[in-house]
Amino acid sequence: MELRVICVMVLVCVLTLSSLAQGKLETCVVAPHHRTNCGAPGITPTQCKARGCCFDNTVRGVPWCFHPVAVESIADGMAREALWGLKV
């Protein structure tokens, strides 16, 4: 193979891998006691979502605006959805 072809192939592989790393799958399905606060008390759902966070005010005594968590696989996200009854 020519050096140019090898360089182009390496560049394509690097770009593909970097875009996959940035496209992490996240879910708002988090056990209430595992939520990490993402906003001040009184934050609205719109403000919370604008920060890239999740909003759920159905459980008292835990953060309502919280950071999403990474899902290791689609199956893991579906298992959490089934367990908590929430959509990923």
Coordinates of N, CA and C in Angstrom, one line a residue:
M1 N 0.8 -1.2 0.0 CA 0.0 0.0 0.0 C 0.9 1.2 0.0
E2 N 0.3 2.2 -0.6 CA 1.0 3.5 -0.6 C 0.9 4.2 0.7
L3 N 1.9 5.0 1.0 CA 1.9 5.7 2.3 C 0.7 6.6 2.5
R4 N 0.3 7.3 1.4 CA -0.9 8.1 1.5 C -2.2 7.3 1.9
V5 N -2.3 6.2 1.3 CA -3.5 5.3 1.6 C -3.5 4.9 3.1
I6 N -2.3 4.5 3.6 CA -2.2 4.2 5.0 C -2.5 5.3 5.9
C7 N -2.0 6.5 5.6 CA -2.3 7.7 6.4 C -3.8 8.0 6.4
V8 N -4.4 7.9 5.3 CA -5.8 8.2 5.2 C -6.6 7.2 6.0
M9 N -6.2 5.9 6.0 CA -6.9 4.9 6.7 C -6.7 5.1 8.2
V10 N -5.6 5.5 8.7 CA -5.3 5.8 10.1 C -6.1 7.0 10.5
L11 N -6.2 8.0 9.7 CA -7.0 9.2 10.0 C -8.5 8.9 10.2
V12 N -9.0 8.1 9.3 CA -10.4 7.6 9.3 C -10.6 6.9 10.6
C13 N -9.8 5.9 11.0 CA -9.9 5.1 12.2 C -9.9 6.0 13.4
V14 N -9.0 7.0 13.5 CA -8.9 7.9 14.6 C -10.1 8.7 14.8
L15 N -10.6 9.2 13.7 CA -11.8 10.1 13.7 C -13.0 9.2 14.1
T16 N -13.1 8.0 13.7 CA -14.3 7.2 14.0 C -14.2 6.8 15.5
L17 N -13.1 6.5 16.0 CA -13.0 6.1 17.4 C -13.2 7.4 18.3
S18 N -12.8 8.5 17.9 CA -13.0 9.7 18.8 C -14.5 10.1 18.8
S19 N -15.2 9.9 17.6 CA -16.6 10.2 17.6 C -17.4 9.2 18.4
L20 N -17.0 8.0 18.5 CA -17.7 7.0 19.3 C -17.5 7.3 20.8
A21 N -16.3 7.7 21.2 CA -16.0 8.0 22.6 C -16.9 9.2 23.0
Q22 N -17.1 10.2 22.1 CA -17.9 11.4 22.5 C -19.4 11.1 22.6
G23 N -19.8 10.0 21.9 CA -21.2 9.7 21.8 C -21.7 8.8 22.9
K24 N -21.3 9.0 24.1 CA -21.6 8.1 25.2 C -23.2 8.1 25.4
L25 N -23.7 7.0 25.7 CA -25.1 6.8 25.9 C -25.3 7.1 27.4
E26 N -26.2 8.0 27.7 CA -26.6 8.4 29.0 C -28.0 8.2 29.3
T27 N -28.4 8.0 30.6 CA -29.8 7.8 31.0 C -30.1 8.6 32.2
C28 N -31.3 8.9 32.3 CA -31.8 9.6 33.5 C -32.4 8.6 34.5
V29 N -32.3 7.4 34.2 CA -32.8 6.3 35.1 C -31.8 6.1 36.1
V30 N -31.9 6.8 37.3 CA -30.9 6.7 38.3 C -31.7 6.5 39.6
A31 N -31.3 5.5 40.4 CA -31.9 5.3 41.7 C -31.9 6.6 42.5
P32 N -33.0 7.0 43.1 CA -33.0 8.3 43.8 C -31.8 8.5 44.7
H33 N -31.4 7.6 45.5 CA -30.3 7.8 46.4 C -28.9 7.9 45.7
H34 N -28.9 7.6 44.4 CA -27.6 7.7 43.7 C -27.6 9.0 42.8
R35 N -28.5 9.9 42.9 CA -28.6 11.1 42.1 C -27.5 12.1 42.6
T36 N -26.8 12.7 41.6 CA -25.9 13.7 41.9 C -26.5 15.1 41.5
N37 N -26.6 16.0 42.4 CA -27.3 17.2 42.2 C -26.7 18.0 41.1
C38 N -27.5 18.7 40.3 CA -27.1 19.4 39.1 C -27.7 20.8 39.2
G39 N -28.4 21.2 40.2 CA -29.0 22.5 40.2 C -29.3 23.0 41.6
A40 N -29.6 24.3 41.7 CA -30.0 24.8 43.0 C -31.4 24.5 43.4
P41 N -31.8 24.6 44.6 CA -33.2 24.4 45.0 C -34.1 25.4 44.3
G42 N -35.2 24.9 43.8 CA -36.1 25.8 43.1 C -35.9 25.8 41.6
I43 N -34.9 25.1 41.1 CA -34.6 25.1 39.6 C -35.8 24.5 38.9
T44 N -36.2 25.1 37.7 CA -37.3 24.6 36.9 C -36.8 23.4 36.0
P45 N -37.8 22.6 35.6 CA -37.4 21.6 34.6 C -36.7 22.1 33.4
T46 N -37.1 23.2 32.9 CA -36.5 23.8 31.7 C -35.1 24.2 32.0
Q47 N -34.8 24.9 33.1 CA -33.5 25.3 33.5 C -32.6 24.1 33.6
C48 N -33.1 23.0 34.3 CA -32.4 21.8 34.5 C -32.0 21.2 33.2
K49 N -32.9 21.0 32.3 CA -32.6 20.4 31.0 C -31.7 21.2 30.2
A50 N -31.7 22.5 30.3 CA -30.8 23.4 29.6 C -29.4 23.2 30.0
R51 N -29.2 22.7 31.2 CA -27.8 22.3 31.8 C -27.4 20.9 31.3
G52 N -28.3 20.2 30.6 CA -28.0 18.9 30.2 C -28.2 17.8 31.3
C53 N -29.1 18.2 32.2 CA -29.4 17.3 33.3 C -30.8 16.8 33.3
C54 N -31.1 15.9 34.2 CA -32.4 15.2 34.3 C -33.2 15.9 35.4
F55 N -34.5 15.9 35.2 CA -35.4 16.4 36.2 C -36.5 15.4 36.5
D56 N -36.7 15.1 37.8 CA -37.7 14.2 38.3 C -38.1 14.7 39.7
N57 N -39.3 15.2 39.9 CA -39.7 15.7 41.2 C -40.7 14.8 41.9
T58 N -40.7 13.5 41.5 CA -41.6 12.6 42.1 C -41.1 12.0 43.4
V59 N -39.9 12.2 43.8 CA -39.3 11.6 45.0 C -38.8 12.7 45.9
R60 N -39.4 12.8 47.1 CA -39.0 13.9 48.0 C -37.7 13.5 48.7
G61 N -36.9 14.5 49.1 CA -35.7 14.3 49.9 C -34.5 13.9 49.1
V62 N -34.6 14.0 47.8 CA -33.4 13.7 46.9 C -33.4 14.8 45.8
P63 N -32.2 15.0 45.2 CA -32.1 16.0 44.1 C -33.2 15.8 43.0
W64 N -33.9 16.8 42.7 CA -34.8 16.7 41.5 C -34.1 17.0 40.2
C65 N -33.1 17.8 40.2 CA -32.3 18.1 39.0 C -31.0 17.4 39.3
F66 N -30.7 16.4 38.4 CA -29.5 15.6 38.7 C -28.8 15.2 37.4
H67 N -27.5 14.8 37.5 CA -26.7 14.5 36.3 C -27.2 13.1 35.8
P68 N -27.2 12.9 34.5 CA -27.5 11.6 33.9 C -26.3 10.7 34.2
V69 N -26.5 9.4 34.1 CA -25.3 8.5 34.2 C -25.1 7.8 32.9
A70 N -23.9 7.4 32.7 CA -23.5 6.6 31.5 C -24.1 5.2 31.5
V71 N -24.5 4.8 30.4 CA -25.1 3.4 30.3 C -24.0 2.6 29.6
E72 N -23.6 1.5 30.2 CA -22.5 0.7 29.6 C -23.0 0.0 28.4
S73 N -24.3 -0.3 28.3 CA -24.8 -1.0 27.1 C -26.3 -0.7 27.0
I74 N -26.8 -1.0 25.8 CA -28.2 -0.8 25.6 C -29.0 -1.8 26.6
A75 N -28.5 -3.0 26.7 CA -29.2 -3.9 27.6 C -29.2 -3.4 29.1
D76 N -28.1 -2.8 29.5 CA -28.1 -2.2 30.8 C -29.1 -1.1 31.0
G77 N -29.3 -0.3 30.0 CA -30.3 0.8 30.0 C -31.7 0.2 30.1
M78 N -31.9 -0.8 29.3 CA -33.2 -1.4 29.3 C -33.6 -2.1 30.6
A79 N -32.5 -2.7 31.2 CA -32.7 -3.3 32.5 C -33.1 -2.3 33.6
R80 N -32.4 -1.1 33.5 CA -32.8 -0.1 34.5 C -34.2 0.5 34.2
E81 N -34.5 0.6 33.0 CA -35.9 1.0 32.6 C -36.9 0.1 33.2
A82 N -36.7 -1.2 33.0 CA -37.6 -2.2 33.5 C -37.7 -2.1 35.0
L83 N -36.5 -2.0 35.7 CA -36.5 -1.9 37.2 C -37.2 -0.7 37.7
W84 N -37.0 0.4 37.1 CA -37.5 1.7 37.7 C -38.7 2.2 37.0
G85 N -39.1 1.6 35.9 CA -40.3 2.0 35.1 C -40.1 3.4 34.5
L86 N -38.9 3.8 34.2 CA -38.7 5.1 33.6 C -38.1 4.9 32.2
K87 N -38.2 5.8 31.3 CA -37.7 5.7 30.0 C -36.3 6.2 30.0
V88 N -35.4 5.5 29.2 CA -34.0 5.9 29.0 C -33.9 7.1 28.1

